[in-house]
mmCIF file of C-alpha atoms and ligand atoms in Angstrom:
data_model
loop_
_atom_site.group_PDB
_atom_site.id
_atom_site.type_symbol
_atom_site.label_atom_id
_atom_site.label_comp_id
_atom_site.label_asym_id
_atom_site.label_seq_id
_atom_site.Cartn_x
_atom_site.Cartn_y
_atom_site.Cartn_z
ATOM 1 C CA UNK A 1 -65.471 94.589 152.772
ATOM 2 C CA UNK A 2 -63.791 92.143 150.384
ATOM 3 C CA UNK A 3 -63.877 93.168 146.706
ATOM 4 C CA UNK A 4 -64.315 90.924 143.655
ATOM 5 C CA UNK A 5 -60.608 90.052 143.634
ATOM 6 C CA UNK A 6 -60.225 89.092 147.299
ATOM 7 C CA UNK A 7 -58.796 92.420 148.455
ATOM 8 C CA UNK A 8 -59.864 93.809 151.821
ATOM 9 C CA UNK A 9 -60.954 97.416 151.187
ATOM 10 C CA UNK A 10 -60.489 99.380 154.412
ATOM 11 C CA UNK A 11 -58.991 102.714 153.317
ATOM 12 C CA UNK A 12 -60.869 105.801 152.061
ATOM 13 C CA UNK A 13 -59.123 108.801 150.533
ATOM 14 C CA UNK A 14 -61.519 111.637 151.177
ATOM 15 C CA UNK A 15 -61.076 114.736 149.041
ATOM 16 C CA UNK A 16 -62.723 117.728 150.705
ATOM 17 C CA UNK A 17 -62.066 120.350 148.004
ATOM 18 C CA UNK A 18 -60.739 120.696 144.466
ATOM 19 C CA UNK A 19 -59.351 124.143 145.281
ATOM 20 C CA UNK A 20 -55.765 124.828 146.202
ATOM 21 C CA UNK A 21 -53.476 127.695 147.133
ATOM 22 C CA UNK A 22 -50.790 126.276 144.788
ATOM 23 C CA UNK A 23 -50.860 125.268 141.104
ATOM 24 C CA UNK A 24 -48.422 122.355 140.797
ATOM 25 C CA UNK A 25 -47.728 121.761 137.123
ATOM 26 C CA UNK A 26 -48.288 117.988 137.227
ATOM 27 C CA UNK A 27 -51.528 118.340 139.184
ATOM 28 C CA UNK A 28 -53.650 121.143 137.793
ATOM 29 C CA UNK A 29 -53.829 123.606 134.896
ATOM 30 C CA UNK A 30 -52.232 127.043 135.248
ATOM 31 C CA UNK A 31 -55.517 128.919 135.538
ATOM 32 C CA UNK A 32 -56.584 126.614 138.365
ATOM 33 C CA UNK A 33 -60.110 125.381 138.175
ATOM 34 C CA UNK A 34 -63.555 126.917 138.226
ATOM 35 C CA UNK A 35 -65.012 126.979 141.692
ATOM 36 C CA UNK A 36 -68.040 124.702 141.669
ATOM 37 C CA UNK A 37 -71.344 126.007 143.028
ATOM 38 C CA UNK A 38 -72.158 124.798 146.557
ATOM 39 C CA UNK A 39 -74.937 122.597 145.229
ATOM 40 C CA UNK A 40 -72.352 120.543 143.309
ATOM 41 C CA UNK A 41 -70.058 119.732 146.224
ATOM 42 C CA UNK A 42 -70.758 117.555 149.237
ATOM 43 C CA UNK A 43 -71.974 119.422 152.295
ATOM 44 C CA UNK A 44 -70.281 118.700 155.617
ATOM 45 C CA UNK A 45 -73.313 116.649 156.630
ATOM 46 C CA UNK A 46 -73.159 114.583 153.421
ATOM 47 C CA UNK A 47 -69.407 114.114 153.804
ATOM 48 C CA UNK A 48 -69.791 112.707 157.312
ATOM 49 C CA UNK A 49 -72.756 110.587 156.228
ATOM 50 C CA UNK A 50 -70.588 109.154 153.451
ATOM 51 C CA UNK A 51 -67.764 108.411 155.902
ATOM 52 C CA UNK A 52 -70.267 106.700 158.218
ATOM 53 C CA UNK A 53 -71.665 104.660 155.304
ATOM 54 C CA UNK A 54 -68.143 103.647 154.234
ATOM 55 C CA UNK A 55 -67.248 102.738 157.837
ATOM 56 C CA UNK A 56 -70.316 100.470 158.025
ATOM 57 C CA UNK A 57 -68.737 98.452 155.171
ATOM 58 C CA UNK A 58 -65.352 98.105 156.858
ATOM 59 C CA UNK A 59 -63.485 101.318 156.034
ATOM 60 C CA UNK A 60 -61.340 102.009 159.112
ATOM 61 C CA UNK A 61 -58.723 104.440 157.819
ATOM 62 C CA UNK A 62 -59.423 107.819 156.194
ATOM 63 C CA UNK A 63 -56.919 110.150 154.560
ATOM 64 C CA UNK A 64 -58.211 113.691 154.115
ATOM 65 C CA UNK A 65 -56.871 115.285 150.977
ATOM 66 C CA UNK A 66 -57.812 117.568 148.088
ATOM 67 C CA UNK A 67 -57.006 119.959 146.321
ATOM 68 C CA UNK A 68 -55.561 121.489 149.432
ATOM 69 C CA UNK A 69 -57.608 120.349 152.439
ATOM 70 C CA UNK A 70 -56.476 123.279 154.590
ATOM 71 C CA UNK A 71 -58.166 125.843 152.319
ATOM 72 C CA UNK A 72 -61.530 124.240 153.150
ATOM 73 C CA UNK A 73 -63.367 126.531 155.568
ATOM 74 C CA UNK A 74 -64.784 123.855 157.866
ATOM 75 C CA UNK A 75 -61.774 121.558 157.727
ATOM 76 C CA UNK A 76 -61.333 121.210 161.503
ATOM 77 C CA UNK A 77 -64.946 120.215 161.973
ATOM 78 C CA UNK A 78 -64.720 117.647 159.133
ATOM 79 C CA UNK A 79 -61.558 116.190 160.700
ATOM 80 C CA UNK A 80 -63.084 116.029 164.163
ATOM 81 C CA UNK A 81 -66.320 114.390 162.987
ATOM 82 C CA UNK A 82 -64.470 111.926 160.752
ATOM 83 C CA UNK A 83 -62.156 110.944 163.609
ATOM 84 C CA UNK A 84 -65.088 110.344 165.938
ATOM 85 C CA UNK A 85 -67.084 108.252 163.433
ATOM 86 C CA UNK A 86 -67.724 104.765 164.748
ATOM 87 C CA UNK A 87 -65.409 102.260 163.063
ATOM 88 C CA UNK A 88 -62.804 104.835 161.958
ATOM 89 C CA UNK A 89 -59.523 104.051 163.747
ATOM 90 C CA UNK A 90 -57.163 106.392 161.957
ATOM 91 C CA UNK A 91 -57.503 109.752 160.216
ATOM 92 C CA UNK A 92 -54.520 111.274 158.404
ATOM 93 C CA UNK A 93 -54.038 114.201 156.060
ATOM 94 C CA UNK A 94 -52.020 115.013 152.943
ATOM 95 C CA UNK A 95 -51.263 118.726 152.599
ATOM 96 C CA UNK A 96 -48.847 121.044 150.844
ATOM 97 C CA UNK A 97 -48.055 122.363 154.335
ATOM 98 C CA UNK A 98 -48.400 126.065 153.533
ATOM 99 C CA UNK A 99 -51.191 126.556 156.084
ATOM 100 C CA UNK A 100 -49.789 124.217 158.744
ATOM 101 C CA UNK A 101 -48.389 127.061 160.879
ATOM 102 C CA UNK A 102 -52.014 128.113 161.392
ATOM 103 C CA UNK A 103 -53.577 124.641 161.659
ATOM 104 C CA UNK A 104 -51.087 122.012 162.878
ATOM 105 C CA UNK A 105 -51.937 122.114 166.599
ATOM 106 C CA UNK A 106 -55.708 122.253 165.960
ATOM 107 C CA UNK A 107 -55.505 119.351 163.505
ATOM 108 C CA UNK A 108 -53.757 117.254 166.130
ATOM 109 C CA UNK A 109 -56.474 118.149 168.648
ATOM 110 C CA UNK A 110 -59.153 117.328 166.049
ATOM 111 C CA UNK A 111 -57.831 113.766 165.852
ATOM 112 C CA UNK A 112 -55.458 113.812 162.864
ATOM 113 C CA UNK A 113 -52.778 111.264 163.722
ATOM 114 C CA UNK A 114 -50.375 111.464 160.795
ATOM 115 C CA UNK A 115 -49.536 114.111 158.232
ATOM 116 C CA UNK A 116 -47.983 113.819 154.783
ATOM 117 C CA UNK A 117 -46.491 117.033 153.465
ATOM 118 C CA UNK A 118 -45.721 117.464 149.766
ATOM 119 C CA UNK A 119 -42.754 119.319 148.294
ATOM 120 C CA UNK A 120 -40.543 118.226 145.448
ATOM 121 C CA UNK A 121 -37.416 120.340 145.766
ATOM 122 C CA UNK A 122 -35.231 122.146 148.298
ATOM 123 C CA UNK A 123 -34.429 124.936 145.860
ATOM 124 C CA UNK A 124 -36.519 128.098 146.188
ATOM 125 C CA UNK A 125 -36.561 128.909 142.472
ATOM 126 C CA UNK A 126 -37.475 125.362 141.496
ATOM 127 C CA UNK A 127 -40.236 125.295 144.132
ATOM 128 C CA UNK A 128 -41.677 128.533 142.724
ATOM 129 C CA UNK A 129 -41.477 127.036 139.223
ATOM 130 C CA UNK A 130 -43.133 123.693 139.977
ATOM 131 C CA UNK A 131 -45.900 125.135 142.175
ATOM 132 C CA UNK A 132 -46.296 128.200 139.893
ATOM 133 C CA UNK A 133 -47.174 130.337 142.937
ATOM 134 C CA UNK A 134 -45.529 128.919 146.065
ATOM 135 C CA UNK A 135 -42.637 129.808 148.345
ATOM 136 C CA UNK A 136 -40.397 127.044 149.648
ATOM 137 C CA UNK A 137 -39.857 128.789 152.967
ATOM 138 C CA UNK A 138 -43.597 128.633 153.653
ATOM 139 C CA UNK A 139 -43.648 124.867 153.062
ATOM 140 C CA UNK A 140 -40.582 124.398 155.303
ATOM 141 C CA UNK A 141 -42.232 126.479 158.017
ATOM 142 C CA UNK A 142 -45.182 124.087 157.675
ATOM 143 C CA UNK A 143 -42.808 121.163 158.201
ATOM 144 C CA UNK A 144 -41.477 122.744 161.411
ATOM 145 C CA UNK A 145 -45.010 123.162 162.735
ATOM 146 C CA UNK A 146 -45.970 119.597 161.775
ATOM 147 C CA UNK A 147 -42.956 118.317 163.704
ATOM 148 C CA UNK A 148 -43.646 120.348 166.806
ATOM 149 C CA UNK A 149 -47.400 119.576 166.869
ATOM 150 C CA UNK A 150 -46.645 115.987 167.926
ATOM 151 C CA UNK A 151 -48.228 113.934 165.118
ATOM 152 C CA UNK A 152 -47.453 110.203 165.313
ATOM 153 C CA UNK A 153 -45.754 110.384 161.953
ATOM 154 C CA UNK A 154 -44.744 113.043 159.452
ATOM 155 C CA UNK A 155 -43.907 112.024 155.897
ATOM 156 C CA UNK A 156 -42.696 114.103 152.974
ATOM 157 C CA UNK A 157 -44.042 113.270 149.495
ATOM 158 C CA UNK A 158 -41.716 114.011 146.583
ATOM 159 C CA UNK A 159 -42.872 113.517 142.987
ATOM 160 C CA UNK A 160 -39.845 112.348 140.979
ATOM 161 C CA UNK A 161 -39.435 114.413 137.825
ATOM 162 C CA UNK A 162 -36.613 113.704 135.400
ATOM 163 C CA UNK A 163 -34.553 116.806 134.601
ATOM 164 C CA UNK A 164 -36.162 118.660 137.496
ATOM 165 C CA UNK A 165 -35.346 117.039 140.825
ATOM 166 C CA UNK A 166 -33.415 113.846 140.065
ATOM 167 C CA UNK A 167 -30.235 115.785 140.937
ATOM 168 C CA UNK A 168 -31.712 116.427 144.405
ATOM 169 C CA UNK A 169 -32.383 112.799 145.381
ATOM 170 C CA UNK A 170 -29.481 112.723 147.905
ATOM 171 C CA UNK A 171 -30.478 116.071 149.454
ATOM 172 C CA UNK A 172 -34.162 115.177 149.708
ATOM 173 C CA UNK A 173 -33.383 111.716 151.104
ATOM 174 C CA UNK A 174 -31.004 113.436 153.545
ATOM 175 C CA UNK A 175 -34.040 115.013 155.255
ATOM 176 C CA UNK A 176 -34.499 111.624 156.972
ATOM 177 C CA UNK A 177 -31.195 112.272 158.760
ATOM 178 C CA UNK A 178 -32.009 115.838 159.689
ATOM 179 C CA UNK A 179 -35.594 115.275 160.890
ATOM 180 C CA UNK A 180 -37.686 112.360 162.243
ATOM 181 C CA UNK A 181 -39.545 112.072 158.917
ATOM 182 C CA UNK A 182 -40.015 109.527 156.149
ATOM 183 C CA UNK A 183 -39.352 110.748 152.609
ATOM 184 C CA UNK A 184 -41.405 109.057 149.902
ATOM 185 C CA UNK A 185 -40.478 109.315 146.245
ATOM 186 C CA UNK A 186 -43.527 108.947 143.966
ATOM 187 C CA UNK A 187 -43.411 108.248 140.241
ATOM 188 C CA UNK A 188 -44.912 111.042 138.143
ATOM 189 C CA UNK A 189 -48.270 109.951 136.737
ATOM 190 C CA UNK A 190 -49.483 111.462 133.447
ATOM 191 C CA UNK A 191 -52.863 112.590 134.744
ATOM 192 C CA UNK A 192 -53.998 115.165 132.213
ATOM 193 C CA UNK A 193 -53.110 116.512 128.799
ATOM 194 C CA UNK A 194 -50.963 119.622 128.654
ATOM 195 C CA UNK A 195 -49.318 119.188 132.049
ATOM 196 C CA UNK A 196 -46.135 120.692 130.660
ATOM 197 C CA UNK A 197 -43.971 117.559 130.878
ATOM 198 C CA UNK A 198 -43.015 115.312 128.026
ATOM 199 C CA UNK A 199 -42.719 111.586 128.608
ATOM 200 C CA UNK A 200 -38.993 111.891 129.406
ATOM 201 C CA UNK A 201 -39.961 113.590 132.685
ATOM 202 C CA UNK A 202 -41.060 110.200 133.997
ATOM 203 C CA UNK A 203 -38.256 108.378 135.800
ATOM 204 C CA UNK A 204 -38.723 105.104 137.682
ATOM 205 C CA UNK A 205 -38.246 104.833 141.438
ATOM 206 C CA UNK A 206 -35.311 102.494 140.782
ATOM 207 C CA UNK A 207 -33.367 105.713 140.036
ATOM 208 C CA UNK A 208 -33.436 106.374 143.793
ATOM 209 C CA UNK A 209 -31.875 103.017 144.681
ATOM 210 C CA UNK A 210 -29.319 103.501 141.889
ATOM 211 C CA UNK A 211 -28.313 106.920 143.220
ATOM 212 C CA UNK A 212 -28.387 106.093 146.943
ATOM 213 C CA UNK A 213 -26.006 103.156 147.072
ATOM 214 C CA UNK A 214 -26.005 102.911 150.870
ATOM 215 C CA UNK A 215 -29.792 102.346 151.206
ATOM 216 C CA UNK A 216 -30.728 99.244 153.176
ATOM 217 C CA UNK A 217 -34.175 97.595 153.030
ATOM 218 C CA UNK A 218 -36.485 98.401 155.979
ATOM 219 C CA UNK A 219 -39.472 96.473 157.334
ATOM 220 C CA UNK A 220 -42.700 96.865 155.327
ATOM 221 C CA UNK A 221 -45.397 98.851 157.145
ATOM 222 C CA UNK A 222 -48.420 97.574 155.223
ATOM 223 C CA UNK A 223 -48.592 100.596 152.893
ATOM 224 C CA UNK A 224 -47.932 100.872 149.169
ATOM 225 C CA UNK A 225 -44.318 102.079 149.514
ATOM 226 C CA UNK A 226 -41.253 99.842 149.381
ATOM 227 C CA UNK A 227 -39.193 100.962 152.366
ATOM 228 C CA UNK A 228 -35.472 101.561 152.794
ATOM 229 C CA UNK A 229 -33.283 103.447 155.210
ATOM 230 C CA UNK A 230 -30.092 105.462 155.015
ATOM 231 C CA UNK A 231 -27.509 104.536 157.647
ATOM 232 C CA UNK A 232 -27.967 106.753 160.702
ATOM 233 C CA UNK A 233 -31.326 108.124 159.528
ATOM 234 C CA UNK A 234 -34.318 108.706 161.812
ATOM 235 C CA UNK A 235 -36.903 107.959 159.120
ATOM 236 C CA UNK A 236 -37.411 105.677 156.142
ATOM 237 C CA UNK A 237 -37.164 106.282 152.414
ATOM 238 C CA UNK A 238 -40.327 105.047 150.659
ATOM 239 C CA UNK A 239 -40.603 104.282 146.970
ATOM 240 C CA UNK A 240 -44.073 104.453 145.420
ATOM 241 C CA UNK A 241 -44.120 103.066 141.901
ATOM 242 C CA UNK A 242 -47.607 103.227 140.379
ATOM 243 C CA UNK A 243 -46.089 102.926 136.907
ATOM 244 C CA UNK A 244 -42.972 100.743 136.982
ATOM 245 C CA UNK A 245 -44.309 98.289 139.560
ATOM 246 C CA UNK A 246 -48.007 98.857 140.136
ATOM 247 C CA UNK A 247 -49.416 97.715 143.459
ATOM 248 C CA UNK A 248 -52.965 96.926 142.249
ATOM 249 C CA UNK A 249 -52.956 93.402 143.743
ATOM 250 C CA UNK A 250 -52.498 94.896 147.211
ATOM 251 C CA UNK A 251 -54.720 97.960 146.683
ATOM 252 C CA UNK A 252 -56.997 98.450 149.697
ATOM 253 C CA UNK A 253 -58.391 101.893 148.860
ATOM 254 C CA UNK A 254 -61.298 103.734 147.353
ATOM 255 C CA UNK A 255 -61.668 107.464 146.841
ATOM 256 C CA UNK A 256 -64.460 109.963 147.386
ATOM 257 C CA UNK A 257 -64.178 113.218 145.440
ATOM 258 C CA UNK A 258 -65.257 116.603 146.769
ATOM 259 C CA UNK A 259 -68.180 116.624 144.306
ATOM 260 C CA UNK A 260 -69.432 113.351 145.718
ATOM 261 C CA UNK A 261 -68.162 110.656 143.359
ATOM 262 C CA UNK A 262 -66.702 107.397 144.615
ATOM 263 C CA UNK A 263 -63.791 106.304 142.433
ATOM 264 C CA UNK A 264 -63.064 102.603 142.856
ATOM 265 C CA UNK A 265 -59.747 103.052 140.989
ATOM 266 C CA UNK A 266 -57.648 106.211 140.590
ATOM 267 C CA UNK A 267 -57.032 105.519 136.908
ATOM 268 C CA UNK A 268 -60.491 104.475 135.803
ATOM 269 C CA UNK A 269 -63.283 106.734 134.579
ATOM 270 C CA UNK A 270 -65.875 104.702 136.556
ATOM 271 C CA UNK A 271 -67.530 106.729 139.308
ATOM 272 C CA UNK A 272 -70.499 106.256 141.653
ATOM 273 C CA UNK A 273 -72.325 109.403 142.741
ATOM 274 C CA UNK A 274 -73.476 109.826 146.362
ATOM 275 C CA UNK A 275 -74.467 113.512 146.210
ATOM 276 C CA UNK A 276 -78.006 114.014 147.508
ATOM 277 C CA UNK A 277 -78.537 110.364 148.498
ATOM 278 C CA UNK A 278 -79.962 108.988 151.738
ATOM 279 C CA UNK A 279 -77.663 107.091 154.121
ATOM 280 C CA UNK A 280 -79.009 103.747 152.888
ATOM 281 C CA UNK A 281 -78.483 104.664 149.225
ATOM 282 C CA UNK A 282 -74.992 106.001 149.941
ATOM 283 C CA UNK A 283 -74.114 102.693 151.621
ATOM 284 C CA UNK A 284 -75.393 100.829 148.571
ATOM 285 C CA UNK A 285 -73.287 103.015 146.255
ATOM 286 C CA UNK A 286 -70.172 102.260 148.330
ATOM 287 C CA UNK A 287 -70.987 98.553 148.137
ATOM 288 C CA UNK A 288 -71.392 98.773 144.320
ATOM 289 C CA UNK A 289 -68.198 100.802 143.970
ATOM 290 C CA UNK A 290 -66.144 98.325 146.000
ATOM 291 C CA UNK A 291 -67.531 95.362 144.064
ATOM 292 C CA UNK A 292 -66.734 97.074 140.750
ATOM 293 C CA UNK A 293 -63.109 97.826 141.651
ATOM 294 C CA UNK A 294 -61.062 96.621 138.677
ATOM 295 C CA UNK A 295 -58.306 94.047 139.133
ATOM 296 C CA UNK A 296 -55.671 96.511 137.898
ATOM 297 C CA UNK A 297 -55.072 99.661 135.872
ATOM 298 C CA UNK A 298 -53.432 98.074 132.848
ATOM 299 C CA UNK A 299 -53.490 101.135 130.606
ATOM 300 C CA UNK A 300 -51.377 103.546 132.663
ATOM 301 C CA UNK A 301 -47.747 103.870 131.607
ATOM 302 C CA UNK A 302 -45.182 106.620 131.298
ATOM 303 C CA UNK A 303 -46.337 107.034 127.679
ATOM 304 C CA UNK A 304 -50.105 106.734 127.966
ATOM 305 C CA UNK A 305 -52.134 108.994 130.199
ATOM 306 C CA UNK A 306 -54.398 107.925 133.011
ATOM 307 C CA UNK A 307 -58.024 107.284 132.122
ATOM 308 C CA UNK A 308 -59.121 108.945 135.349
ATOM 309 C CA UNK A 309 -60.928 111.669 133.396
ATOM 310 C CA UNK A 310 -59.977 114.265 136.034
ATOM 311 C CA UNK A 311 -56.838 116.158 136.992
ATOM 312 C CA UNK A 312 -55.298 115.062 140.300
ATOM 313 C CA UNK A 313 -56.637 117.998 142.357
ATOM 314 C CA UNK A 314 -60.166 116.873 141.400
ATOM 315 C CA UNK A 315 -59.519 113.337 142.628
ATOM 316 C CA UNK A 316 -57.394 113.634 145.718
ATOM 317 C CA UNK A 317 -54.023 112.089 144.840
HETATM 318 N N1 LIG B 401 -52.572 119.508 148.184
HETATM 319 C C1 LIG B 401 -52.134 118.393 148.935
HETATM 320 C C2 LIG B 401 -50.692 118.039 148.622
HETATM 321 O O1 LIG B 401 -50.165 118.516 147.617
HETATM 322 O O2 LIG B 401 -50.114 117.287 149.394
HETATM 323 C C3 LIG B 401 -53.006 117.169 148.787
HETATM 324 C C4 LIG B 401 -53.527 116.842 147.430
HETATM 325 S S1 LIG B 401 -52.305 116.317 146.247
HETATM 326 C C5 LIG B 401 -53.317 116.007 144.836
HETATM 327 C C6 LIG B 401 -51.867 114.720 146.887
HETATM 328 C C7 LIG B 401 -50.564 114.151 146.389
HETATM 329 O O3 LIG B 401 -50.671 113.855 145.011
HETATM 330 C C8 LIG B 401 -49.364 115.074 146.555
HETATM 331 O O4 LIG B 401 -48.342 114.418 147.272
HETATM 332 C C9 LIG B 401 -48.937 115.334 145.128
HETATM 333 O O5 LIG B 401 -47.559 115.528 145.025
HETATM 334 C C10 LIG B 401 -49.405 114.087 144.427
HETATM 335 N N2 LIG B 401 -49.592 114.254 142.987
HETATM 336 C C11 LIG B 401 -50.332 115.190 142.343
HETATM 337 N N3 LIG B 401 -50.262 115.031 141.014
HETATM 338 C C12 LIG B 401 -49.459 113.962 140.793
HETATM 339 C C13 LIG B 401 -49.000 113.286 139.618
HETATM 340 N N4 LIG B 401 -49.353 113.703 138.400
HETATM 341 N N5 LIG B 401 -48.182 112.216 139.770
HETATM 342 C C14 LIG B 401 -47.816 111.792 141.009
HETATM 343 N N6 LIG B 401 -48.232 112.367 142.156
HETATM 344 C C15 LIG B 401 -49.031 113.447 142.046
HETATM 345 FE FE1 LIG B 402 -52.353 121.775 145.108
HETATM 346 FE FE2 LIG B 402 -51.446 119.490 146.083
HETATM 347 FE FE3 LIG B 402 -52.153 119.669 143.513
HETATM 348 FE FE4 LIG B 402 -49.998 120.930 144.341
HETATM 349 S S1 LIG B 402 -50.296 118.703 144.335
HETATM 350 S S2 LIG B 402 -51.613 121.803 143.047
HETATM 351 S S3 LIG B 402 -50.518 121.516 146.382
HETATM 352 S S4 LIG B 402 -53.487 119.845 145.208
#
């Protein structure tokens, strides 16, 4: 479907849970979040109905996310049903990777084509600090399993945090030489108050091109990242700059939260509820949401927080 600003909206980010086995400082509060009662989250049937409604309006790509999608009990069934929904050509997942040793092969069989794995450091102590509870070796084991499961593409998401991992840019980028993976550096977005970082933690993606002098531009793949490559690397380096160079004009996505709210824009408070609706009413809500997608998120900057009204784990990243 074409939105009010001429953009073709064909990509749904589907959050299946707000819960997570980690507590990344930039994403959620230390005490995690209260588990919502079942009646307040989409059932599997509603989730698939929503995907079908979205597909009827031209959504063809779905990224399953969270919270951590792999802590969701019926995740394989959701993946399988999403992948076999008429009109859906591609289903991918973003995960912290911790549970990939258990799930990677089954996810591939369920129809997941690509996997993005998130970790922000190659230092065990720093990983434990940023995730509050995690172990780097578990995430790296997840990477191994993602690579051997035979996904079409594996990407690593790194949130750039000044004073935390800017000294690791060469090492993290070097993963594209060691493995057939893309590494994507993402600018830190101020999503919620009290996330433990002051505004100096934000650094622009241009820091990566400043540090890695031998990067050469690579062909654009239609996504939101600007792509580069290190000489001799197997994968690309992607730069995702929601703050220094927002990509609103090319935004093709909408989001559905685990509690059943369509978010036309990550950084806007506007939401359209589909919980409890019939298929026809869900389709109408998707149509309204797409038509109300704002032209851009002008308020977000390194100094002023997102107006999303939710922490990232409650949206889906
Ligand atoms: N748990 C999964 C994971 O971590 O990959 C999926 C959900 S997570 C919310 C999706 C993505 O959002 C991750 O790559 C994470 O690093 C990113 N993210 C979370 N909070 C962010 C923030 N404040 N700024 C930039 N990226 C953020
Ligand atoms: Fe969990 Fe992902 Fe948020 Fe980290 S970024 S707390 S792994 S949802």
